[in-house]
Amino acid sequence: MEIEQVYTRLPYTPTKTQIRILDVIFRTHERHIYSLIEAANGVGKTTCLATAAALLAKQGVRTTIFCMTYKQISRVINELKKIDADIKAVVIGSHNALCCSDNSVTPRTICRIRSLRFSCAYGKPSADYLPWLLDSDELVRESRAKGVCAYEAAWQSVNNAQIILATQAYLLYDNSWKKISRFVDNSFLLVDECHNLIHSGVSVFSFTLDFESPICKRVLQTLMSRTRWSKRKLLEKLGEEESFLKNTEQEIMALIDSKNNYLLWKIINEYSQIKLLWETNYDRLFIRQKQCEGYLGYPEESLNQRFRAFCGGVLVSATPGSIETYKRIVHDTPLYVEKLPAPYTKDQLKVFILNDFSTRYKERTPQNYIKVCERIFKLLSKTGNLGVYFPSYEYLNKIAATIAERYPTIPFIVHSASLIELNHYGNRAMLSVQGGREGEGSEIPGGLDMVLVVGLALPFPKSLLVAREKMYRGLGISNPDEPAYISWATQKAVQAIGRVIRGPNDRGIGILMDRRFEYHRVLKSLPSWFQSYIWRSADFEQLMGLLEV
């Protein structure tokens, strides 16, 4: 397809960067290869994916689009509506994501128990009910109004869809892939925010070990008996899944009869979490601070098998990570890489590295936590809204406890486990976690003027970091730590700083507070567009002076 043909079909005038992205997508499809596009926040990557999918559909090409969240899928749907209101695009999801119940007719999430689905008030839709161009919320509302199951409506429409939209879970996880794979064979693949494929693929699941269900509590006793498990050893201890399922379903049936919908909802969620121990593909399980965390060492290998199902595709991200990783994923298929410049001037985004601090474990002392708190309040006096992103939930909790103890008069609002708000002389500080829900893809109300990234957040347990580095060294990679884990740590830092500049007219300041960001191998792993916005390294007092200018 000649790129000039695109102009006459679009409801908007594309920028030069968007034209280049569209060109790469169409050329990639023509050549049946894979392409990786690195482009900064705010250039319209999502608009380009929707545009390309709609135009390819006009040529009879089926496209499968994977996004990280249903919120991001909604953005694609909204763009598709502007481009072609008649496009046959369908959003698919799990029973939980597309559950129509609001607890008034049927207990919510009852459909997650196979033997209980027959009792759901929402039945299968008629053959003529085709939920095109509805995001997950719209599909649930419309299906509920019609008295039919949104999950069944979406999945019965997949065969006739020109564009299939799903979360990346359907590309990453075994059971989800088995469900979708028969519909996407030989379609063209588009992956938005592709950097999540490795981090989410390695960090398979995490849940809190706090259960109401007597059956789940018995599983908890086994889990808590060790701090680390292999999947094989754990399943030997737990026994057959069928026995667990049978006992849990009996427990749930008793709750349905008791009409205790809250407890029913909670125990069904517990049941779904415990099922992950049998059904999810993971190598190691870690029990830390009442959290159960499952990790897969090398998602590159399973992704490589899944990418073979497609006729080619394009992966896009502002922070894609190591190119070596994507070469491993696509394996025998050529990979074209396009790195696009950012649309901001150097005055719009200024990034500083603080070289007098580190979050290495040996430096995580009470004195260091106090120093972080003091710096937060000093920076807050220089700006309107400040975003602060920490390397872990544990670190966030330590800072929150230190602030509560040392600054008891400061207004302190806990919005969630991953978002805390401070108010100080009319200015706000939003405290969150790198790579968490508020650290990527979400908008802070009122926007941010400055972002402080506290620490280089190495993403995986140390034993897994070593194993992944060994794997890449075995492939002949000269800098194996960069594709193994460093690029995924810097990706989270850049995504956090991306919260400060969301469009071509924004401006803001980013601060990387860890001397390790100065290391050559760390700097090299930063996206090329981002490196040009690093002004200088400084200690904190020098930075405060620079902010006065």
PDB file of C-alpha atoms in Angstrom, residues 112-236:
ATOM      1  CA  ARG A 112     -15.585 -18.556  37.007  1.00  0.00           C
ATOM      2  CA  ILE A 113     -16.829 -21.853  38.487  1.00  0.00           C
ATOM      3  CA  ARG A 114     -17.537 -24.166  35.546  1.00  0.00           C
ATOM      4  CA  SER A 115     -20.087 -26.339  37.361  1.00  0.00           C
ATOM      5  CA  LEU A 116     -22.119 -23.264  38.416  1.00  0.00           C
ATOM      6  CA  ARG A 117     -22.380 -21.467  35.073  1.00  0.00           C
ATOM      7  CA  PHE A 118     -25.687 -23.140  34.254  1.00  0.00           C
ATOM      8  CA  SER A 119     -27.281 -21.126  37.076  1.00  0.00           C
ATOM      9  CA  CYS A 120     -26.251 -17.722  35.662  1.00  0.00           C
ATOM     10  CA  ALA A 121     -29.145 -15.470  34.677  1.00  0.00           C
ATOM     11  CA  TYR A 122     -27.290 -14.297  31.565  1.00  0.00           C
ATOM     12  CA  GLY A 123     -27.548 -16.857  28.768  1.00  0.00           C
ATOM     13  CA  LYS A 124     -25.942 -17.312  25.379  1.00  0.00           C
ATOM     14  CA  PRO A 125     -26.709 -14.562  22.834  1.00  0.00           C
ATOM     15  CA  SER A 126     -28.526 -15.125  19.570  1.00  0.00           C
ATOM     16  CA  ALA A 127     -26.430 -15.593  16.443  1.00  0.00           C
ATOM     17  CA  ASP A 128     -27.318 -12.116  15.138  1.00  0.00           C
ATOM     18  CA  TYR A 129     -25.926 -10.328  18.232  1.00  0.00           C
ATOM     19  CA  LEU A 130     -22.519  -9.078  17.023  1.00  0.00           C
ATOM     20  CA  PRO A 131     -20.776  -6.736  19.501  1.00  0.00           C
ATOM     21  CA  TRP A 132     -18.630  -4.766  17.055  1.00  0.00           C
ATOM     22  CA  LEU A 133     -16.659  -1.695  18.188  1.00  0.00           C
ATOM     23  CA  LEU A 134     -17.604  -1.995  21.860  1.00  0.00           C
ATOM     24  CA  ASP A 135     -14.945  -1.760  24.535  1.00  0.00           C
ATOM     25  CA  SER A 136     -15.203  -4.115  27.514  1.00  0.00           C
ATOM     26  CA  ASP A 137     -17.359  -1.749  29.615  1.00  0.00           C
ATOM     27  CA  GLU A 138     -19.693  -0.991  26.705  1.00  0.00           C
ATOM     28  CA  LEU A 139     -19.997  -4.673  25.863  1.00  0.00           C
ATOM     29  CA  VAL A 140     -20.919  -5.572  29.446  1.00  0.00           C
ATOM     30  CA  ARG A 141     -23.530  -2.776  29.661  1.00  0.00           C
ATOM     31  CA  GLU A 142     -25.146  -3.625  26.317  1.00  0.00           C
ATOM     32  CA  SER A 143     -25.141  -7.366  26.955  1.00  0.00           C
ATOM     33  CA  ARG A 144     -26.606  -6.896  30.428  1.00  0.00           C
ATOM     34  CA  ALA A 145     -29.399  -4.795  28.942  1.00  0.00           C
ATOM     35  CA  LYS A 146     -30.141  -7.611  26.468  1.00  0.00           C
ATOM     36  CA  GLY A 147     -29.969 -10.272  29.163  1.00  0.00           C
ATOM     37  CA  VAL A 148     -27.086 -12.139  27.512  1.00  0.00           C
ATOM     38  CA  CYS A 149     -23.550 -13.068  28.557  1.00  0.00           C
ATOM     39  CA  ALA A 150     -20.926 -10.594  27.304  1.00  0.00           C
ATOM     40  CA  TYR A 151     -18.216 -13.267  27.441  1.00  0.00           C
ATOM     41  CA  GLU A 152     -20.210 -15.608  25.168  1.00  0.00           C
ATOM     42  CA  ALA A 153     -21.141 -12.717  22.839  1.00  0.00           C
ATOM     43  CA  ALA A 154     -17.512 -11.706  22.341  1.00  0.00           C
ATOM     44  CA  TRP A 155     -16.159 -15.194  21.762  1.00  0.00           C
ATOM     45  CA  GLN A 156     -18.922 -16.282  19.389  1.00  0.00           C
ATOM     46  CA  SER A 157     -18.117 -13.243  17.199  1.00  0.00           C
ATOM     47  CA  VAL A 158     -14.356 -13.781  16.896  1.00  0.00           C
ATOM     48  CA  ASN A 159     -14.539 -15.857  13.693  1.00  0.00           C
ATOM     49  CA  ASN A 160     -16.237 -13.016  11.798  1.00  0.00           C
ATOM     50  CA  ALA A 161     -14.069 -10.207  13.189  1.00  0.00           C
ATOM     51  CA  GLN A 162     -11.693  -8.193  10.995  1.00  0.00           C
ATOM     52  CA  ILE A 163      -9.822  -6.916  14.068  1.00  0.00           C
ATOM     53  CA  ILE A 164      -9.383  -8.872  17.312  1.00  0.00           C
ATOM     54  CA  LEU A 165      -8.360  -6.961  20.436  1.00  0.00           C
ATOM     55  CA  ALA A 166      -7.127  -8.642  23.623  1.00  0.00           C
ATOM     56  CA  THR A 167      -4.862  -8.005  26.584  1.00  0.00           C
ATOM     57  CA  GLN A 168      -1.275  -9.247  26.457  1.00  0.00           C
ATOM     58  CA  ALA A 169      -2.252 -12.010  28.879  1.00  0.00           C
ATOM     59  CA  TYR A 170      -3.634 -13.869  25.848  1.00  0.00           C
ATOM     60  CA  LEU A 171      -0.189 -13.782  24.273  1.00  0.00           C
ATOM     61  CA  LEU A 172       1.737 -14.549  27.443  1.00  0.00           C
ATOM     62  CA  TYR A 173      -0.038 -17.271  29.383  1.00  0.00           C
ATOM     63  CA  ASP A 174      -0.626 -20.885  28.391  1.00  0.00           C
ATOM     64  CA  ASN A 175      -4.365 -21.281  29.027  1.00  0.00           C
ATOM     65  CA  SER A 176      -5.171 -17.883  27.545  1.00  0.00           C
ATOM     66  CA  TRP A 177      -3.084 -18.605  24.446  1.00  0.00           C
ATOM     67  CA  LYS A 178      -4.816 -21.956  23.922  1.00  0.00           C
ATOM     68  CA  LYS A 179      -8.139 -20.114  23.946  1.00  0.00           C
ATOM     69  CA  ILE A 180      -7.195 -17.460  21.372  1.00  0.00           C
ATOM     70  CA  SER A 181      -4.654 -19.262  19.181  1.00  0.00           C
ATOM     71  CA  ARG A 182      -7.180 -20.984  16.912  1.00  0.00           C
ATOM     72  CA  PHE A 183      -8.641 -17.593  15.921  1.00  0.00           C
ATOM     73  CA  VAL A 184      -5.456 -15.610  15.234  1.00  0.00           C
ATOM     74  CA  ASP A 185      -3.554 -18.043  13.016  1.00  0.00           C
ATOM     75  CA  ASN A 186      -1.906 -16.216  10.091  1.00  0.00           C
ATOM     76  CA  SER A 187      -3.293 -12.833  11.151  1.00  0.00           C
ATOM     77  CA  PHE A 188      -1.091  -9.714  11.306  1.00  0.00           C
ATOM     78  CA  LEU A 189       0.166  -8.934  14.811  1.00  0.00           C
ATOM     79  CA  LEU A 190       0.252  -5.484  16.452  1.00  0.00           C
ATOM     80  CA  VAL A 191       1.536  -5.166  20.042  1.00  0.00           C
ATOM     81  CA  ASP A 192       1.141  -1.868  21.891  1.00  0.00           C
ATOM     82  CA  GLU A 193       3.468  -1.166  24.856  1.00  0.00           C
ATOM     83  CA  CYS A 194       5.492  -4.217  23.845  1.00  0.00           C
ATOM     84  CA  HIS A 195       8.039  -3.716  26.643  1.00  0.00           C
ATOM     85  CA  ASN A 196       5.555  -5.385  29.006  1.00  0.00           C
ATOM     86  CA  LEU A 197       5.968  -8.722  27.235  1.00  0.00           C
ATOM     87  CA  ILE A 198       9.155  -9.575  29.101  1.00  0.00           C
ATOM     88  CA  HIS A 199       8.492  -8.043  32.512  1.00  0.00           C
ATOM     89  CA  SER A 200       4.932  -9.384  32.701  1.00  0.00           C
ATOM     90  CA  GLY A 201       6.043 -12.632  31.112  1.00  0.00           C
ATOM     91  CA  VAL A 202       8.703 -13.170  33.781  1.00  0.00           C
ATOM     92  CA  SER A 203       6.589 -11.882  36.712  1.00  0.00           C
ATOM     93  CA  VAL A 204       3.742 -14.282  36.029  1.00  0.00           C
ATOM     94  CA  PHE A 205       1.541 -13.600  39.062  1.00  0.00           C
ATOM     95  CA  SER A 206       1.472 -12.169  42.570  1.00  0.00           C
ATOM     96  CA  PHE A 207      -1.160 -12.400  45.271  1.00  0.00           C
ATOM     97  CA  THR A 208      -1.449 -11.789  49.029  1.00  0.00           C
ATOM     98  CA  LEU A 209      -1.527 -14.827  51.300  1.00  0.00           C
ATOM     99  CA  ASP A 210      -4.623 -13.847  53.276  1.00  0.00           C
ATOM    100  CA  PHE A 211      -7.550 -16.247  52.853  1.00  0.00           C
ATOM    101  CA  GLU A 212     -11.033 -16.775  54.318  1.00  0.00           C
ATOM    102  CA  SER A 213     -11.675 -20.122  52.636  1.00  0.00           C
ATOM    103  CA  PRO A 214     -10.819 -23.143  54.854  1.00  0.00           C
ATOM    104  CA  ILE A 215      -9.712 -25.046  51.735  1.00  0.00           C
ATOM    105  CA  CYS A 216      -7.404 -22.210  50.644  1.00  0.00           C
ATOM    106  CA  LYS A 217      -6.037 -21.882  54.181  1.00  0.00           C
ATOM    107  CA  ARG A 218      -4.885 -25.488  54.021  1.00  0.00           C
ATOM    108  CA  VAL A 219      -3.043 -24.683  50.784  1.00  0.00           C
ATOM    109  CA  LEU A 220      -1.568 -21.646  52.547  1.00  0.00           C
ATOM    110  CA  GLN A 221      -0.030 -23.851  55.239  1.00  0.00           C
ATOM    111  CA  THR A 222       1.864 -25.767  52.556  1.00  0.00           C
ATOM    112  CA  LEU A 223       2.943 -22.576  50.748  1.00  0.00           C
ATOM    113  CA  MET A 224       4.246 -20.926  53.918  1.00  0.00           C
ATOM    114  CA  SER A 225       6.342 -23.950  54.896  1.00  0.00           C
ATOM    115  CA  ARG A 226       9.098 -22.777  52.513  1.00  0.00           C
ATOM    116  CA  THR A 227      10.227 -19.434  51.051  1.00  0.00           C
ATOM    117  CA  ARG A 228      11.001 -20.825  47.578  1.00  0.00           C
ATOM    118  CA  TRP A 229       9.414 -23.569  45.477  1.00  0.00           C
ATOM    119  CA  SER A 230       9.862 -25.116  42.092  1.00  0.00           C
ATOM    120  CA  LYS A 231       6.541 -25.831  40.409  1.00  0.00           C
ATOM    121  CA  ARG A 232       7.234 -29.567  40.348  1.00  0.00           C
ATOM    122  CA  LYS A 233       7.985 -29.758  44.080  1.00  0.00           C
ATOM    123  CA  LEU A 234       4.998 -27.616  45.001  1.00  0.00           C
ATOM    124  CA  LEU A 235       2.503 -29.703  43.010  1.00  0.00           C
ATOM    125  CA  GLU A 236       3.887 -32.877  44.535  1.00  0.00           C
TER     126      GLU A 236
END
